[in-house]
PDB file of C-alpha atoms in Angstrom:
ATOM      1  CA  ASP S   1      70.200 152.009  31.316  1.00 68.00           C
ATOM      2  CA  ALA S   2      71.917 149.703  33.689  1.00 81.00           C
ATOM      3  CA  GLY S   3      70.549 152.053  36.652  1.00 94.00           C
ATOM      4  CA  VAL S   4      72.427 153.404  39.376  1.00 97.00           C
ATOM      5  CA  ILE S   5      76.052 152.022  39.430  1.00 97.00           C
ATOM      6  CA  GLN S   6      78.188 151.692  42.651  1.00 98.00           C
ATOM      7  CA  SER S   7      81.548 150.726  43.409  1.00 97.00           C
ATOM      8  CA  PRO S   8      83.261 148.876  45.238  1.00 97.00           C
ATOM      9  CA  ARG S   9      80.238 146.592  46.431  1.00 97.00           C
ATOM     10  CA  HIS S  10      82.458 145.756  49.492  1.00 97.00           C
ATOM     11  CA  GLU S  11      85.095 147.548  51.108  1.00 97.00           C
ATOM     12  CA  VAL S  12      86.802 146.800  54.072  1.00 98.00           C
ATOM     13  CA  THR S  13      89.659 149.073  55.479  1.00 97.00           C
ATOM     14  CA  GLU S  14      91.718 149.816  58.515  1.00 97.00           C
ATOM     15  CA  MET S  15      91.026 152.998  60.876  1.00 97.00           C
ATOM     16  CA  GLY S  16      92.573 155.852  59.911  1.00 97.00           C
ATOM     17  CA  GLN S  17      92.389 154.964  55.817  1.00 97.00           C
ATOM     18  CA  GLU S  18      91.103 157.151  53.437  1.00 97.00           C
ATOM     19  CA  VAL S  19      87.988 155.536  51.423  1.00 98.00           C
ATOM     20  CA  THR S  20      86.694 156.651  48.332  1.00 98.00           C
ATOM     21  CA  LEU S  21      82.964 155.718  47.297  1.00 98.00           C
ATOM     22  CA  ARG S  22      81.955 155.855  43.901  1.00 98.00           C
ATOM     23  CA  CYS S  23      78.395 156.425  41.915  1.00 98.00           C
ATOM     24  CA  LYS S  24      77.116 156.525  38.478  1.00 98.00           C
ATOM     25  CA  PRO S  25      73.687 157.856  38.306  1.00 97.00           C
ATOM     26  CA  ILE S  26      70.896 157.172  35.237  1.00 95.00           C
ATOM     27  CA  SER S  27      71.691 159.149  32.668  1.00 94.00           C
ATOM     28  CA  GLY S  28      69.914 162.645  32.393  1.00 90.00           C
ATOM     29  CA  HIS S  29      68.760 162.674  36.287  1.00 90.00           C
ATOM     30  CA  ASP S  30      69.274 165.808  37.571  1.00 87.00           C
ATOM     31  CA  TYR S  31      69.372 165.089  41.703  1.00 89.00           C
ATOM     32  CA  LEU S  32      71.848 162.662  42.880  1.00 94.00           C
ATOM     33  CA  PHE S  33      71.529 161.409  46.635  1.00 94.00           C
ATOM     34  CA  TRP S  34      74.160 160.027  49.067  1.00 97.00           C
ATOM     35  CA  TYR S  35      72.267 158.135  51.986  1.00 96.00           C
ATOM     36  CA  ARG S  36      74.245 155.937  55.001  1.00 97.00           C
ATOM     37  CA  GLN S  37      71.770 152.888  56.197  1.00 96.00           C
ATOM     38  CA  THR S  38      72.743 151.408  59.687  1.00 93.00           C
ATOM     39  CA  MET S  39      70.239 149.291  61.999  1.00 88.00           C
ATOM     40  CA  MET S  40      70.393 151.615  64.737  1.00 86.00           C
ATOM     41  CA  ARG S  41      69.771 154.856  62.659  1.00 88.00           C
ATOM     42  CA  GLY S  42      68.324 153.654  59.196  1.00 90.00           C
ATOM     43  CA  LEU S  43      68.832 155.381  56.301  1.00 92.00           C
ATOM     44  CA  GLU S  44      69.915 158.653  56.538  1.00 93.00           C
ATOM     45  CA  LEU S  45      70.491 161.529  53.880  1.00 93.00           C
ATOM     46  CA  LEU S  46      74.132 162.544  53.992  1.00 96.00           C
ATOM     47  CA  ILE S  47      74.258 165.128  50.927  1.00 95.00           C
ATOM     48  CA  TYR S  48      72.364 165.916  47.612  1.00 93.00           C
ATOM     49  CA  PHE S  49      73.306 167.577  44.444  1.00 94.00           C
ATOM     50  CA  ASN S  50      71.479 168.929  41.918  1.00 90.00           C
ATOM     51  CA  ASN S  51      72.413 169.296  38.242  1.00 91.00           C
ATOM     52  CA  ASN S  52      76.034 168.339  39.535  1.00 95.00           C
ATOM     53  CA  VAL S  53      76.037 171.401  42.667  1.00 95.00           C
ATOM     54  CA  PRO S  54      75.624 170.548  46.088  1.00 95.00           C
ATOM     55  CA  ILE S  55      72.350 171.567  47.458  1.00 91.00           C
ATOM     56  CA  ASP S  56      72.091 170.333  50.996  1.00 90.00           C
ATOM     57  CA  ASP S  57      75.022 168.958  52.874  1.00 93.00           C
ATOM     58  CA  SER S  58      73.698 169.070  56.595  1.00 90.00           C
ATOM     59  CA  GLY S  59      73.485 165.317  56.959  1.00 92.00           C
ATOM     60  CA  MET S  60      77.230 164.797  56.539  1.00 95.00           C
ATOM     61  CA  PRO S  61      78.024 163.592  59.828  1.00 89.00           C
ATOM     62  CA  GLU S  62      81.446 165.370  60.021  1.00 89.00           C
ATOM     63  CA  ASP S  63      84.248 167.392  58.573  1.00 93.00           C
ATOM     64  CA  ARG S  64      86.140 163.428  57.654  1.00 96.00           C
ATOM     65  CA  PHE S  65      83.449 163.057  55.196  1.00 97.00           C
ATOM     66  CA  SER S  66      83.257 165.079  51.801  1.00 97.00           C
ATOM     67  CA  ALA S  67      81.308 164.587  48.268  1.00 98.00           C
ATOM     68  CA  LYS S  68      81.897 166.035  44.773  1.00 97.00           C
ATOM     69  CA  MET S  69      80.137 165.705  41.746  1.00 98.00           C
ATOM     70  CA  PRO S  70      82.501 166.609  38.919  1.00 97.00           C
ATOM     71  CA  ASN S  71      80.214 165.981  36.367  1.00 96.00           C
ATOM     72  CA  ALA S  72      76.841 164.514  35.704  1.00 95.00           C
ATOM     73  CA  SER S  73      77.983 161.120  35.438  1.00 96.00           C
ATOM     74  CA  PHE S  74      79.852 160.723  38.065  1.00 97.00           C
ATOM     75  CA  SER S  75      80.027 161.392  41.963  1.00 98.00           C
ATOM     76  CA  THR S  76      82.505 160.480  44.739  1.00 98.00           C
ATOM     77  CA  LEU S  77      82.038 160.228  48.802  1.00 98.00           C
ATOM     78  CA  LYS S  78      85.234 160.231  50.698  1.00 98.00           C
ATOM     79  CA  ILE S  79      85.855 159.473  53.953  1.00 97.00           C
ATOM     80  CA  GLN S  80      89.214 160.659  55.391  1.00 97.00           C
ATOM     81  CA  PRO S  81      90.553 159.157  58.147  1.00 97.00           C
ATOM     82  CA  SER S  82      87.885 156.413  58.477  1.00 97.00           C
ATOM     83  CA  GLU S  83      86.690 154.926  61.883  1.00 97.00           C
ATOM     84  CA  PRO S  84      84.947 152.012  63.103  1.00 97.00           C
ATOM     85  CA  ARG S  85      81.793 153.886  63.820  1.00 96.00           C
ATOM     86  CA  ASP S  86      81.343 154.773  59.615  1.00 97.00           C
ATOM     87  CA  SER S  87      80.679 151.088  58.989  1.00 97.00           C
ATOM     88  CA  ALA S  88      77.631 150.886  57.353  1.00 97.00           C
ATOM     89  CA  VAL S  89      75.876 150.618  53.631  1.00 98.00           C
ATOM     90  CA  TYR S  90      76.357 153.669  51.761  1.00 98.00           C
ATOM     91  CA  PHE S  91      73.929 154.119  49.037  1.00 98.00           C
ATOM     92  CA  CYS S  92      73.571 156.497  46.003  1.00 97.00           C
ATOM     93  CA  ALA S  93      70.337 157.585  44.554  1.00 95.00           C
ATOM     94  CA  SER S  94      69.526 159.425  41.287  1.00 93.00           C
ATOM     95  CA  SER S  95      65.984 160.713  40.157  1.00 88.00           C
ATOM     96  CA  LEU S  96      64.635 163.207  36.982  1.00 83.00           C
ATOM     97  CA  GLN S  97      63.698 165.436  40.001  1.00 72.00           C
ATOM     98  CA  VAL S  98      62.747 164.674  43.543  1.00 58.00           C
ATOM     99  CA  PRO S  99      60.033 162.378  43.115  1.00 55.00           C
ATOM    100  CA  LEU S 100      57.187 163.769  41.953  1.00 56.00           C
ATOM    101  CA  ARG S 101      54.544 161.875  40.770  1.00 53.00           C
ATOM    102  CA  ASN S 102      55.372 159.148  38.366  1.00 51.00           C
ATOM    103  CA  THR S 103      59.143 159.815  38.844  1.00 60.00           C
ATOM    104  CA  GLU S 104      61.170 157.822  41.572  1.00 82.00           C
ATOM    105  CA  ALA S 105      64.159 158.046  43.123  1.00 88.00           C
ATOM    106  CA  PHE S 106      66.590 154.838  42.282  1.00 93.00           C
ATOM    107  CA  PHE S 107      69.375 153.646  44.463  1.00 96.00           C
ATOM    108  CA  GLY S 108      72.227 151.499  43.368  1.00 96.00           C
ATOM    109  CA  GLN S 109      72.996 148.464  45.175  1.00 96.00           C
ATOM    110  CA  GLY S 110      74.861 150.226  47.873  1.00 97.00           C
ATOM    111  CA  THR S 111      78.792 150.091  48.954  1.00 98.00           C
ATOM    112  CA  ARG S 112      78.779 147.538  52.358  1.00 98.00           C
ATOM    113  CA  LEU S 113      81.683 149.644  54.426  1.00 98.00           C
ATOM    114  CA  THR S 114      83.564 147.973  57.185  1.00 98.00           C
ATOM    115  CA  VAL S 115      86.194 149.926  59.170  1.00 98.00           C
ATOM    116  CA  VAL S 116      88.309 147.678  61.320  1.00 97.00           C
TER     117      VAL S 116
ATOM    118  CA  GLN X   1      63.351 165.062  66.447  1.00 70.00           C
ATOM    119  CA  LYS X   2      63.780 163.660  63.196  1.00 80.00           C
ATOM    120  CA  GLU X   3      62.051 164.883  60.460  1.00 86.00           C
ATOM    121  CA  VAL X   4      60.320 161.385  59.575  1.00 91.00           C
ATOM    122  CA  GLU X   5      59.772 158.634  62.667  1.00 93.00           C
ATOM    123  CA  GLN X   6      58.787 155.344  61.833  1.00 93.00           C
ATOM    124  CA  ASP X   7      59.009 152.278  64.527  1.00 87.00           C
ATOM    125  CA  PRO X   8      61.721 149.862  63.294  1.00 84.00           C
ATOM    126  CA  GLY X   9      60.094 146.960  64.472  1.00 85.00           C
ATOM    127  CA  PRO X  10      60.587 144.123  63.671  1.00 92.00           C
ATOM    128  CA  LEU X  11      57.063 143.409  62.823  1.00 95.00           C
ATOM    129  CA  SER X  12      56.140 139.341  62.068  1.00 96.00           C
ATOM    130  CA  VAL X  13      52.599 138.092  61.299  1.00 96.00           C
ATOM    131  CA  PRO X  14      51.121 135.116  59.904  1.00 97.00           C
ATOM    132  CA  GLU X  15      50.356 134.546  56.150  1.00 97.00           C
ATOM    133  CA  GLY X  16      47.111 135.852  55.055  1.00 97.00           C
ATOM    134  CA  ALA X  17      47.088 138.543  57.816  1.00 97.00           C
ATOM    135  CA  ILE X  18      46.501 142.256  57.420  1.00 97.00           C
ATOM    136  CA  VAL X  19      49.868 144.461  58.212  1.00 97.00           C
ATOM    137  CA  SER X  20      49.737 147.847  59.191  1.00 96.00           C
ATOM    138  CA  LEU X  21      52.741 150.347  59.009  1.00 97.00           C
ATOM    139  CA  ASN X  22      52.846 154.022  59.692  1.00 95.00           C
ATOM    140  CA  CYS X  23      54.850 156.956  59.869  1.00 95.00           C
ATOM    141  CA  THR X  24      54.652 160.649  61.170  1.00 94.00           C
ATOM    142  CA  TYR X  25      56.325 163.261  60.033  1.00 92.00           C
ATOM    143  CA  SER X  26      56.980 167.192  61.444  1.00 88.00           C
ATOM    144  CA  ASN X  27      57.021 169.859  58.610  1.00 80.00           C
ATOM    145  CA  SER X  28      54.240 170.784  57.037  1.00 77.00           C
ATOM    146  CA  ALA X  29      56.406 171.525  53.999  1.00 74.00           C
ATOM    147  CA  PHE X  30      56.519 167.923  52.980  1.00 68.00           C
ATOM    148  CA  GLN X  31      54.509 167.620  49.769  1.00 75.00           C
ATOM    149  CA  TYR X  32      54.881 164.029  48.805  1.00 85.00           C
ATOM    150  CA  PHE X  33      54.514 160.372  50.154  1.00 90.00           C
ATOM    151  CA  MET X  34      56.270 157.463  49.266  1.00 92.00           C
ATOM    152  CA  TRP X  35      56.525 153.967  50.471  1.00 95.00           C
ATOM    153  CA  TYR X  36      59.943 152.104  49.689  1.00 96.00           C
ATOM    154  CA  ARG X  37      60.600 148.349  49.849  1.00 97.00           C
ATOM    155  CA  GLN X  38      64.122 146.945  50.419  1.00 96.00           C
ATOM    156  CA  TYR X  39      64.906 143.592  49.950  1.00 96.00           C
ATOM    157  CA  SER X  40      67.890 142.011  52.122  1.00 93.00           C
ATOM    158  CA  ARG X  41      71.069 143.224  50.597  1.00 91.00           C
ATOM    159  CA  LYS X  42      69.449 145.456  48.010  1.00 94.00           C
ATOM    160  CA  GLY X  43      68.724 148.874  47.813  1.00 95.00           C
ATOM    161  CA  PRO X  44      65.157 150.562  48.043  1.00 95.00           C
ATOM    162  CA  GLU X  45      62.694 150.393  45.506  1.00 94.00           C
ATOM    163  CA  LEU X  46      59.331 152.484  45.024  1.00 92.00           C
ATOM    164  CA  LEU X  47      56.355 150.877  45.843  1.00 94.00           C
ATOM    165  CA  MET X  48      53.908 153.392  46.389  1.00 90.00           C
ATOM    166  CA  TYR X  49      53.642 157.361  46.069  1.00 87.00           C
ATOM    167  CA  THR X  50      50.793 159.614  46.498  1.00 85.00           C
ATOM    168  CA  TYR X  51      50.361 163.553  47.174  1.00 80.00           C
ATOM    169  CA  SER X  52      46.727 164.133  48.766  1.00 82.00           C
ATOM    170  CA  SER X  53      45.417 163.094  52.027  1.00 86.00           C
ATOM    171  CA  GLY X  54      43.149 160.291  51.187  1.00 89.00           C
ATOM    172  CA  ASN X  55      43.995 156.549  50.112  1.00 92.00           C
ATOM    173  CA  LYS X  56      45.431 154.903  47.257  1.00 92.00           C
ATOM    174  CA  GLU X  57      45.270 151.794  46.502  1.00 94.00           C
ATOM    175  CA  ASP X  58      47.188 149.377  44.314  1.00 93.00           C
ATOM    176  CA  GLY X  59      46.207 145.478  44.422  1.00 96.00           C
ATOM    177  CA  ARG X  60      46.873 144.695  47.991  1.00 97.00           C
ATOM    178  CA  PHE X  61      48.921 147.631  49.180  1.00 97.00           C
ATOM    179  CA  THR X  62      46.842 151.188  50.456  1.00 96.00           C
ATOM    180  CA  ALA X  63      48.602 154.045  51.258  1.00 95.00           C
ATOM    181  CA  GLN X  64      46.863 156.892  53.772  1.00 95.00           C
ATOM    182  CA  VAL X  65      48.009 160.086  54.096  1.00 93.00           C
ATOM    183  CA  ASP X  66      46.465 162.278  56.794  1.00 92.00           C
ATOM    184  CA  LYS X  67      48.134 165.467  56.778  1.00 89.00           C
ATOM    185  CA  SER X  68      46.230 167.020  59.110  1.00 89.00           C
ATOM    186  CA  SER X  69      47.566 164.681  61.436  1.00 91.00           C
ATOM    187  CA  LYS X  70      50.919 164.463  59.729  1.00 91.00           C
ATOM    188  CA  TYR X  71      50.616 160.194  59.586  1.00 93.00           C
ATOM    189  CA  ILE X  72      51.213 158.178  56.816  1.00 94.00           C
ATOM    190  CA  SER X  73      50.276 154.105  56.873  1.00 96.00           C
ATOM    191  CA  LEU X  74      50.700 151.426  54.364  1.00 97.00           C
ATOM    192  CA  PHE X  75      48.696 148.420  54.726  1.00 97.00           C
ATOM    193  CA  ILE X  76      49.116 145.182  53.182  1.00 97.00           C
ATOM    194  CA  ARG X  77      46.042 142.889  52.705  1.00 97.00           C
ATOM    195  CA  ASP X  78      46.343 139.133  52.641  1.00 97.00           C
ATOM    196  CA  SER X  79      49.929 138.971  53.062  1.00 97.00           C
ATOM    197  CA  GLN X  80      52.627 136.979  51.655  1.00 97.00           C
ATOM    198  CA  PRO X  81      55.903 135.430  52.578  1.00 96.00           C
ATOM    199  CA  SER X  82      57.189 137.137  49.207  1.00 96.00           C
ATOM    200  CA  ASP X  83      56.128 140.826  51.194  1.00 97.00           C
ATOM    201  CA  SER X  84      58.717 139.984  53.490  1.00 97.00           C
ATOM    202  CA  ALA X  85      61.270 143.081  53.699  1.00 97.00           C
ATOM    203  CA  THR X  86      62.140 146.309  55.077  1.00 96.00           C
ATOM    204  CA  TYR X  87      59.282 148.785  54.561  1.00 97.00           C
ATOM    205  CA  LEU X  88      60.324 152.450  54.655  1.00 96.00           C
ATOM    206  CA  CYS X  89      58.436 155.537  54.252  1.00 95.00           C
ATOM    207  CA  ALA X  90      59.630 158.389  52.433  1.00 92.00           C
ATOM    208  CA  ILE X  91      58.666 162.012  52.085  1.00 89.00           C
ATOM    209  CA  THR X  92      59.808 164.810  49.769  1.00 83.00           C
ATOM    210  CA  ILE X  93      60.480 168.560  51.400  1.00 78.00           C
ATOM    211  CA  ILE X  94      60.137 171.513  49.480  1.00 74.00           C
ATOM    212  CA  GLN X  95      61.119 174.358  50.751  1.00 71.00           C
ATOM    213  CA  GLY X  96      63.414 176.407  48.093  1.00 67.00           C
ATOM    214  CA  ALA X  97      65.782 173.316  48.263  1.00 66.00           C
ATOM    215  CA  GLN X  98      64.065 170.146  47.614  1.00 72.00           C
ATOM    216  CA  LYS X  99      64.875 166.864  49.065  1.00 79.00           C
ATOM    217  CA  LEU X 100      64.187 162.986  50.172  1.00 85.00           C
ATOM    218  CA  VAL X 101      64.242 161.876  53.280  1.00 88.00           C
ATOM    219  CA  PHE X 102      63.230 158.433  54.791  1.00 92.00           C
ATOM    220  CA  GLY X 103      61.759 157.261  58.099  1.00 93.00           C
ATOM    221  CA  GLN X 104      64.096 154.364  59.634  1.00 93.00           C
ATOM    222  CA  GLY X 105      62.142 151.487  58.323  1.00 94.00           C
ATOM    223  CA  THR X 106      60.053 148.741  59.577  1.00 95.00           C
ATOM    224  CA  ARG X 107      61.446 145.257  58.748  1.00 94.00           C
ATOM    225  CA  LEU X 108      58.390 142.873  58.148  1.00 96.00           C
ATOM    226  CA  THR X 109      58.266 139.000  58.010  1.00 97.00           C
ATOM    227  CA  ILE X 110      55.802 137.217  56.850  1.00 97.00           C
ATOM    228  CA  ASN X 111      55.176 133.477  58.614  1.00 96.00           C
ATOM    229  CA  PRO X 112      54.021 130.738  56.148  1.00 94.00           C
TER     230      PRO X 112
END
């Protein structure tokens, strides 16, 4: 397996534009997590899914953020409209179940988003 | 109040020093405790995990958990320049739903 795959790796967009980040989890993993990382706030959990169902979206900062997981192999995080304060690195991670004993969460390479 | 608190540093020490990294957490429902390491422009990778109070060793790394104080630590012995990275504590919450939350991360530099 190639691991968790995120696209694009870098995204530069203008304020007000819609941004869509994509994630392909590791095949067979039950959980998918979206995180946002900034210098000021560290790694924040935005939302996570279990078997394609959103479980907890309390970390989503505003209604401008939405996430979907239409099937076990694909998830999107959308920001509409984007704002400069959304600039961050967005990570997707997947795991067999919440890291337990010898399982772990595997992270993608991240999408570096810059909103100008 | 954040669920997991971690001093972001930065922390800079000479090669060979013993490094101590720490986190505190607030929720007794936390069950599993992990340390992830993140190199620049990469995603975090699991370094160590434990689920009970006490110490767990893996080579030069020791993870320590004190559930009574809600305190977790990572010790690095004989630190090397290749240990320079950001270290994030991570904890699972199991209260019906299950989720993985991270501390802010401590940026560590080992100077040759």
